[in-house]
Coordinates of C-alpha atoms and ligand atoms in Angstrom, one line a residue:
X1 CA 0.0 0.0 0.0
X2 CA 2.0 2.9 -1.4
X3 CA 1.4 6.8 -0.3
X4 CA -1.1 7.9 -2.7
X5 CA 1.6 10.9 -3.5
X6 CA 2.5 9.9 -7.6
X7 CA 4.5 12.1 -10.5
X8 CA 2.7 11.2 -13.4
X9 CA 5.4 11.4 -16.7
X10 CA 3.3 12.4 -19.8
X11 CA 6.4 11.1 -22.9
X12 CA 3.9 12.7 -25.5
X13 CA 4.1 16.1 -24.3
X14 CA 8.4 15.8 -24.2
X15 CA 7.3 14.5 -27.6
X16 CA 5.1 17.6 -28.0
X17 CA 7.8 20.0 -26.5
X18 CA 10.3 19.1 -28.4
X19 CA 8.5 20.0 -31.7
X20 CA 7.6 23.1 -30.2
X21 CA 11.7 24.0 -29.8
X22 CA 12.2 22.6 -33.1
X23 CA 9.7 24.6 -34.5
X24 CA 11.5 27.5 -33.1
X25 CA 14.8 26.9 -33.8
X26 CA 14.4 27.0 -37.4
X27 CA 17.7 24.8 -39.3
X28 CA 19.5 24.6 -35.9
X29 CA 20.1 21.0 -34.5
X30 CA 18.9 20.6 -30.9
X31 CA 20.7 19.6 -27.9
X32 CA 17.4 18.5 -25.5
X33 CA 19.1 19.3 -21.8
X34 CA 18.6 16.1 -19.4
X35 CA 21.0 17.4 -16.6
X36 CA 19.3 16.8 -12.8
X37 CA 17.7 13.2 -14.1
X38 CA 16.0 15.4 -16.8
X39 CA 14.8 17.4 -14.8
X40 CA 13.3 15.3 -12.3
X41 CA 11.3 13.1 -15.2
X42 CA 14.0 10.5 -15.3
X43 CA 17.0 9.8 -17.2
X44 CA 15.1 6.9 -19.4
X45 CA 12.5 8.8 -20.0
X46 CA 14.4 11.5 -21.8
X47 CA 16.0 8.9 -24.2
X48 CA 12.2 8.2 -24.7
X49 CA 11.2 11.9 -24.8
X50 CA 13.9 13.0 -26.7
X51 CA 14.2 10.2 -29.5
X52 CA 14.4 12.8 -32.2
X53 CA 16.7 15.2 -31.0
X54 CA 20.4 15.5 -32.3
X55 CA 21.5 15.0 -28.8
X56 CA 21.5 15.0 -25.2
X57 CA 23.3 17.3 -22.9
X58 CA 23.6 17.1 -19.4
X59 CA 26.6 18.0 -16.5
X60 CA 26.8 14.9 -14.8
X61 CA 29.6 12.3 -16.4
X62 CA 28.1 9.4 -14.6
X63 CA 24.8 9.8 -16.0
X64 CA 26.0 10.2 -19.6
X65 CA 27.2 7.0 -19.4
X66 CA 23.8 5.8 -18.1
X67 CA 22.7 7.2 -21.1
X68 CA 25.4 4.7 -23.4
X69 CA 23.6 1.9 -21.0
X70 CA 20.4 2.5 -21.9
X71 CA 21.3 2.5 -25.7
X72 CA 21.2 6.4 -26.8
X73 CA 23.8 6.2 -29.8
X74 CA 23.2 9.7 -30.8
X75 CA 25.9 12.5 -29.4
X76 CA 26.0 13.7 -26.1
X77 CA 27.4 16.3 -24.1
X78 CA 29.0 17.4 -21.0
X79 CA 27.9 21.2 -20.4
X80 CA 30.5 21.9 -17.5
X81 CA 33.0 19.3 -18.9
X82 CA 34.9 17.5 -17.0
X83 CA 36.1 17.9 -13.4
X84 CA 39.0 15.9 -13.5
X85 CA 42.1 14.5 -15.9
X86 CA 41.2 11.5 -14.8
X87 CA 37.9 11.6 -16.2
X88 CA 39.2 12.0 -19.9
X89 CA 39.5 8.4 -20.7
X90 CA 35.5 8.2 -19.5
X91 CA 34.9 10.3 -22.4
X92 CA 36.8 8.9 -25.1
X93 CA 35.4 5.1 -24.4
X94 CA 31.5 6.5 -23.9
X95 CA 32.1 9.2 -27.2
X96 CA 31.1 11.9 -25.2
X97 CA 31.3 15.9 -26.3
X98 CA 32.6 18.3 -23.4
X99 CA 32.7 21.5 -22.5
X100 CA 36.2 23.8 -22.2
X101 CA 35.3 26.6 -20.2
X102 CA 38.9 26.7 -18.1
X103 CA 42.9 26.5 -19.3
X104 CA 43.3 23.7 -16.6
X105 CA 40.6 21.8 -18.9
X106 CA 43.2 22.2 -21.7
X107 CA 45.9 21.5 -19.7
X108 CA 44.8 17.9 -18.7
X109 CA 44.0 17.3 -22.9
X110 CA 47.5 18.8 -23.7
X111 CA 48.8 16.3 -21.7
X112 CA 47.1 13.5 -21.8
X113 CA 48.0 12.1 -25.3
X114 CA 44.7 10.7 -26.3
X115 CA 43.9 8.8 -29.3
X116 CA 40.7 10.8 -30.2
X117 CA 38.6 12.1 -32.0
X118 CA 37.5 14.2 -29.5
X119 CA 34.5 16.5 -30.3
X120 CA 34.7 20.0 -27.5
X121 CA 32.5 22.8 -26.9
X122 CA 34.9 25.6 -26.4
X123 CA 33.3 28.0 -23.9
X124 CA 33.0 31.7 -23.5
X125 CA 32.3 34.0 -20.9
X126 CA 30.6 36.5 -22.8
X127 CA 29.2 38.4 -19.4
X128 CA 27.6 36.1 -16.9
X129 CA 30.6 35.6 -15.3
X130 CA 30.4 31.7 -14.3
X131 CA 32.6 29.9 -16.8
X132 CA 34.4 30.3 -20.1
X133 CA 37.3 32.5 -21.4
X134 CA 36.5 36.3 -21.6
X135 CA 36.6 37.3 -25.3
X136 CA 40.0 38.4 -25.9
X137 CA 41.3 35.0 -24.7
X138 CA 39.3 33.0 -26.6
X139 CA 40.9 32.9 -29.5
X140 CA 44.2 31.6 -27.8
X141 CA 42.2 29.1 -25.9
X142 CA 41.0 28.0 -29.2
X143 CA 44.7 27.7 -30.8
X144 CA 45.8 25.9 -27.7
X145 CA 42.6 23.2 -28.9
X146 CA 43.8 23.3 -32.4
X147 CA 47.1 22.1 -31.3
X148 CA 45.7 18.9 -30.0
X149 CA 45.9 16.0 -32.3
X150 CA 43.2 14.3 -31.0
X151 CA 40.7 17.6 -30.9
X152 CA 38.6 17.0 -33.9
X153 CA 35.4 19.1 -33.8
X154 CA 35.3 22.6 -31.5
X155 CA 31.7 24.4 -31.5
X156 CA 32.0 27.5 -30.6
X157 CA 29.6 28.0 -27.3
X158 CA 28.3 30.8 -24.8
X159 CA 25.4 31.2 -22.6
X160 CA 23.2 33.8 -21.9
X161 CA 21.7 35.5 -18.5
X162 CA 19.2 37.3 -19.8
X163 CA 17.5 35.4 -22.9
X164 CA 14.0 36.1 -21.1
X165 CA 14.5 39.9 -20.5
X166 CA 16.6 41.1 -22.6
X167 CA 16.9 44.4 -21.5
X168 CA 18.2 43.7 -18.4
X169 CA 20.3 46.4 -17.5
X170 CA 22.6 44.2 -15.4
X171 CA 23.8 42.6 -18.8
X172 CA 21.5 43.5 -22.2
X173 CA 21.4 40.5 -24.7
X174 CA 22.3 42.7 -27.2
X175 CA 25.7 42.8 -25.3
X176 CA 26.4 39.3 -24.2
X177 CA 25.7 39.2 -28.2
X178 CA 28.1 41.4 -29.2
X179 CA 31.1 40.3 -27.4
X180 CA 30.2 36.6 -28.4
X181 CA 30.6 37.8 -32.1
X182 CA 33.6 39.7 -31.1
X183 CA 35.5 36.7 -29.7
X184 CA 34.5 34.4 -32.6
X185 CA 35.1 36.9 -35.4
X186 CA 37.0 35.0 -37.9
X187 CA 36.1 31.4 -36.6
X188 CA 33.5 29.7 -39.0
X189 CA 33.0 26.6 -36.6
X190 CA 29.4 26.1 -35.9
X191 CA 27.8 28.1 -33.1
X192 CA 25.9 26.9 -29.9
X193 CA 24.4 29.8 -27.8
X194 CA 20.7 29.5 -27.3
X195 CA 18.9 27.8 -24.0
X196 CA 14.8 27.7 -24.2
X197 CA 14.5 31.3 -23.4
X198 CA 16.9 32.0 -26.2
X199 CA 14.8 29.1 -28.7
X200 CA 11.8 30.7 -28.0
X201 CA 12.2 34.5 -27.8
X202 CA 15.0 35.0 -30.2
X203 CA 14.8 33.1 -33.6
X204 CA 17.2 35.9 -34.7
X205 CA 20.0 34.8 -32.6
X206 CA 22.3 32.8 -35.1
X207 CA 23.0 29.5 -33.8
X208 CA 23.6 26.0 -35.2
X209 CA 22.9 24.0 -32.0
X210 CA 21.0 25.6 -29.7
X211 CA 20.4 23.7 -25.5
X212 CA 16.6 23.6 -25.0
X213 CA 16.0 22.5 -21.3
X214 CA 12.7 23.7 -19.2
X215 CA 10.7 24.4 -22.4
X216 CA 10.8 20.9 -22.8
X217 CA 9.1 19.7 -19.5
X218 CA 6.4 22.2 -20.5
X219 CA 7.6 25.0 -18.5
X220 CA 8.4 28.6 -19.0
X221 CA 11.9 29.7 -18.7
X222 CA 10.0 33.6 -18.5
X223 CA 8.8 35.7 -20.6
X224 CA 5.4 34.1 -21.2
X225 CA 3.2 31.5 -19.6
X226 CA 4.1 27.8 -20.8
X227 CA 0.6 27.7 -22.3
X228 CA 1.4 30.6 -24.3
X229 CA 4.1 29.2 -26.1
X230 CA 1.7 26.0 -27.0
X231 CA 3.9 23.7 -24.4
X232 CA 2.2 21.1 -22.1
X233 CA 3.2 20.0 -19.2
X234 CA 5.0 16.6 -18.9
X235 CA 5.0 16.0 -14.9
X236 CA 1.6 16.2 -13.0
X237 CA 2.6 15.9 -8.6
X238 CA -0.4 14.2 -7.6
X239 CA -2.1 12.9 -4.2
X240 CA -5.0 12.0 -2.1
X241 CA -7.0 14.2 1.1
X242 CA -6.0 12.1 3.8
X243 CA -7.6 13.4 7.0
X244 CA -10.4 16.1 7.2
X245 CA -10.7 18.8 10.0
X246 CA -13.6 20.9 10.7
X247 CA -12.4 23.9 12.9
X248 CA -14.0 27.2 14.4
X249 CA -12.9 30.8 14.0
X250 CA -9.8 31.6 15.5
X251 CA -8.2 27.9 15.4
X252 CA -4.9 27.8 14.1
X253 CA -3.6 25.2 11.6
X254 CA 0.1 23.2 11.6
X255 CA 3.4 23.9 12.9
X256 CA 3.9 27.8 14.4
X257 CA -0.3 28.1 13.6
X258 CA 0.5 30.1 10.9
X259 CA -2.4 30.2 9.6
X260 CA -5.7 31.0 11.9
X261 CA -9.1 30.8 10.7
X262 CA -10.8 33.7 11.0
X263 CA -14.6 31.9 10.3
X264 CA -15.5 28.4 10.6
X265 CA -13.3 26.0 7.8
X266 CA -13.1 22.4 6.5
X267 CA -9.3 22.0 6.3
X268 CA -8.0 18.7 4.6
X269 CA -4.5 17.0 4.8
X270 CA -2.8 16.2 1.9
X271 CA -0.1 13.6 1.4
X272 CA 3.0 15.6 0.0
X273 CA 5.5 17.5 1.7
X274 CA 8.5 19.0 2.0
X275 CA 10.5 15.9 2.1
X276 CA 8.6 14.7 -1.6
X277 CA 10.6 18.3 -2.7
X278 CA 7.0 20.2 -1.9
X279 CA 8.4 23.9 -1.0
X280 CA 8.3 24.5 2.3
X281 CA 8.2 28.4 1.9
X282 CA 5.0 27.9 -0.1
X283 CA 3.1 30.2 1.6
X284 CA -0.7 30.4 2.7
X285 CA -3.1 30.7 -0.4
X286 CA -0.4 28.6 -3.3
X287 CA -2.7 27.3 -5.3
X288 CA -3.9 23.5 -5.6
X289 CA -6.6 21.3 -7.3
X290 CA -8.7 19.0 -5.0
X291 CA -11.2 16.9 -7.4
X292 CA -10.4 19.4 -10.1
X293 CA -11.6 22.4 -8.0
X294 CA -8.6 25.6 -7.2
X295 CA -8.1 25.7 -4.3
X296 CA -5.5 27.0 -1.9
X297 CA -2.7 25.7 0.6
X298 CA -3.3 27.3 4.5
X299 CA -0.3 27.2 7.4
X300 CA 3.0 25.8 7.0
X301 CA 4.2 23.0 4.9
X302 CA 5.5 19.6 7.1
X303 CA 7.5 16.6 5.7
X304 CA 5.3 14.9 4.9
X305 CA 1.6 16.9 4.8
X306 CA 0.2 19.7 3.8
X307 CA -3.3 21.6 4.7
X308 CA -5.5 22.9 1.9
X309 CA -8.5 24.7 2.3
X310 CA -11.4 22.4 1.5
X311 CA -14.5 25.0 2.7
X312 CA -15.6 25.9 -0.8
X313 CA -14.8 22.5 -2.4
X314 CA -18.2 20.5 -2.3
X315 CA -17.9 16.8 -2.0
X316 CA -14.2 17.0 -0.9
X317 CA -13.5 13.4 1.5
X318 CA -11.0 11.6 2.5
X319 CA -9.9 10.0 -0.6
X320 CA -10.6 13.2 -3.0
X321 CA -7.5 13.4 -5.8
X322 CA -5.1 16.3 -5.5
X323 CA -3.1 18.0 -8.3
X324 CA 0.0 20.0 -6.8
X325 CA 1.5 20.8 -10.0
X326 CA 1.0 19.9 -14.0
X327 CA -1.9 18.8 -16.2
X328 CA -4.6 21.6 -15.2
X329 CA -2.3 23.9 -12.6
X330 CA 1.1 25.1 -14.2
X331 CA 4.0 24.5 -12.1
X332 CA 5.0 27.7 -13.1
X333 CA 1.9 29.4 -10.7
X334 CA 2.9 27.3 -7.8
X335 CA 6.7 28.3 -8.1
X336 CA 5.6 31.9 -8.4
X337 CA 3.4 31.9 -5.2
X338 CA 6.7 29.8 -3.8
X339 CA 9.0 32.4 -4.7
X340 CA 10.5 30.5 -6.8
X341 CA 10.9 28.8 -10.4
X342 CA 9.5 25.8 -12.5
X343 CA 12.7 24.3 -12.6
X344 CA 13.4 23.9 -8.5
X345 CA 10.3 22.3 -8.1
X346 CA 11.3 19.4 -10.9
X347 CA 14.6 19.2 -9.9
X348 CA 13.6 18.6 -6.1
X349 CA 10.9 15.8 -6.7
X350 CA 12.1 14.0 -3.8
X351 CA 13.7 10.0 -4.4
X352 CA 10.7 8.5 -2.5
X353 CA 8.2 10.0 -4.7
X354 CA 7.2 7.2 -7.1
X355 CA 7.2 8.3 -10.8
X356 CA 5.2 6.3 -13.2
X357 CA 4.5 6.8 -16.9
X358 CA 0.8 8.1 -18.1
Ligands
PLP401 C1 20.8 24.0 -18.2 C2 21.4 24.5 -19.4 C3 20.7 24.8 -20.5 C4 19.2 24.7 -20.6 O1 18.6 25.8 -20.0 P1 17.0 26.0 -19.9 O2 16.8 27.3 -19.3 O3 16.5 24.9 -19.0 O4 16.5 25.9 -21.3 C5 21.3 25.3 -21.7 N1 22.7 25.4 -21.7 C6 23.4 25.2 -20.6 C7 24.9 25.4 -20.6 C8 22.8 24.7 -19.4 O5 23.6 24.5 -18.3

């Protein structure tokens, strides 16, 4: 007898999603993003998702060679490289495509004397300020690379901080744009720039490859809503009422009473908290579906519970189906009431939540 507390993987809307950045991304090739066990949905069912794409990129090396286990022959790629010399042979035997964003990285190849071909994304820091050679030393990095016997392929890569409001004065597009051509000018390797904000707000960005991720689970990177863009949801979070209280005015509800009624309320428990990767700063009023009707959480979120208000939901029992996130509430409106983003949630579906297939 299992908790009643299920993530529901939808592989047709991956399916779905994955059109939708193709769509976007006119001629370029598409790298669908699988880091963080594709984003919570599971490693295999990104393979399934993802069938059509050029390849899968991810950050951890383990889990890229999961992905040569479970049979994906296409490319794939490391997006921070690798974290160790050690690790190069890993990469030659699974075929893997890495990220250079650091001289150590090209240290380790320059002296490693590897048989090849090795296929590497040479990284610049065109402004966010994470990883990758600033502009004017990009070009020596890239000479270094050349050097290499064994360096066959280099694709010339950046990322961007601001793909979903571009005018962000911290760092405009525009700029992160212009130094990217800047340190590239004269290099006619093929390109790889664009994340989903990037796919879906900027088919003038020139690219080659570009690294759809979120837009791919169905939510928004910003912008727009998900449903906007035509993208569906691939995970639905979703549980059962498990105990119903009736209280009076003034009674409080769950650790610290944070909440306190202020007239009479039917208050049910729900089997999902912050130990499933439910946000425990969700605050009073995030909304949530019991038997398909909106409700809204009230006092703080426990491991393993939390309270919704069940006053104006008729018929609501013990029993009655909850939707936290997904298929008919965008995870997207629960991270925003959370302070926080589509991705977190995803990421954090907890191990003990069972995940099944629609
Ligand atoms: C995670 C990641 C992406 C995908 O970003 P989304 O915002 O999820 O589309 C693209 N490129 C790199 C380097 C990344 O690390």
């Amino acid at each position: 007898m299992p908790r009643p507390l299920v993530a529901t993987i939808d592989i047709s809307a991956l399916q779905h999603n994955l059109r939708i950045a193709k769509s976007h991304a006119l001629d370029a090739k598409i790298w669908a993003v699988v880091k963080a066990n594709a984003y919570g949905h599971g490693l295999e069912r990104g393979i399934r998702g993802f069938a059509e794409a050029d390849g899968l990129a991810l950050i951890e090396p383990e889990n890229a060679l999961r992905l040569r286990e479970l049979g994906w022959q296409k490319p794939i790629l490391l997006l921070e490289g690798i974290f160790d010399a050690a690790d190069l042979e890993t990469v030659v035997r699974a075929r893997l495509d890495f990220a250079i964003h650091c001289v150590e990285q090209i240290v380790w190849l320059e002296q490693a004397r590897l048989s090849g071909p090795l296929d590497v994304h040479l990284k610049m820091n065109s402004g966010m300020n994470r990883l990758g050679f600033k502009p004017e030393a990009y070009r020596s990095a890239y000479q270094r690379l050349r050097a290499i016997p064994a360096v066959q392929k280099i694709t010339l890569m950046t990322h961007f901080a601001n793909a979903d409001e571009p005018l962000n004065p911290g760092l405009p597009l525009q700029q992160q744009v212009q130094r990217f051509e800047q340190g590239i000018s004269g290099l006619s390797e093929e390109r790889s720039v664009a994340n989903s904000a990037a796919d879906l707000m900027h088919p003038e960005l020139k690219s080659d490859w570009v690294r759809p991720g979120i837009m791919l689970y169905g939510a928004t990177p910003g912008g727009a809503s998900a449903e906007q863009f035509g993208l569906k949801p691939a995970m639905t979070l979703t549980s059962k009422i498990i105990g119903i209280q009736r209280i009076g005015a003034g009674e409080a509800i769950g650790y610290g009473s944070r909440f306190v009624a202020a007239a009479p309320m039917v208050i049910g428990a729900v089997a999902c908290g912050y130990a499933d990767g439910y946000p425990r700063h969700a605050p009073n009023g995030t909304p949530v579906l019991v038997d398909g009707v909106r409700t809204v959480t009230v006092g703080r979120v426990s491991m393993d519970m939390l309270s919704v208000d069940l006053t104006s939901v008729p018929g609501a029992a013990v029993g009655s189906a909850v939707t936290l996130w997904g298929k008919g509430l965008p995870i997207d409106e629960v991270a925003h009431a959370a302070g926080t983003i589509g991705y977190e949630l995803m990421c954090a579906l907890a191990a003990r939540v069972k995940v099944v297939d629609l």
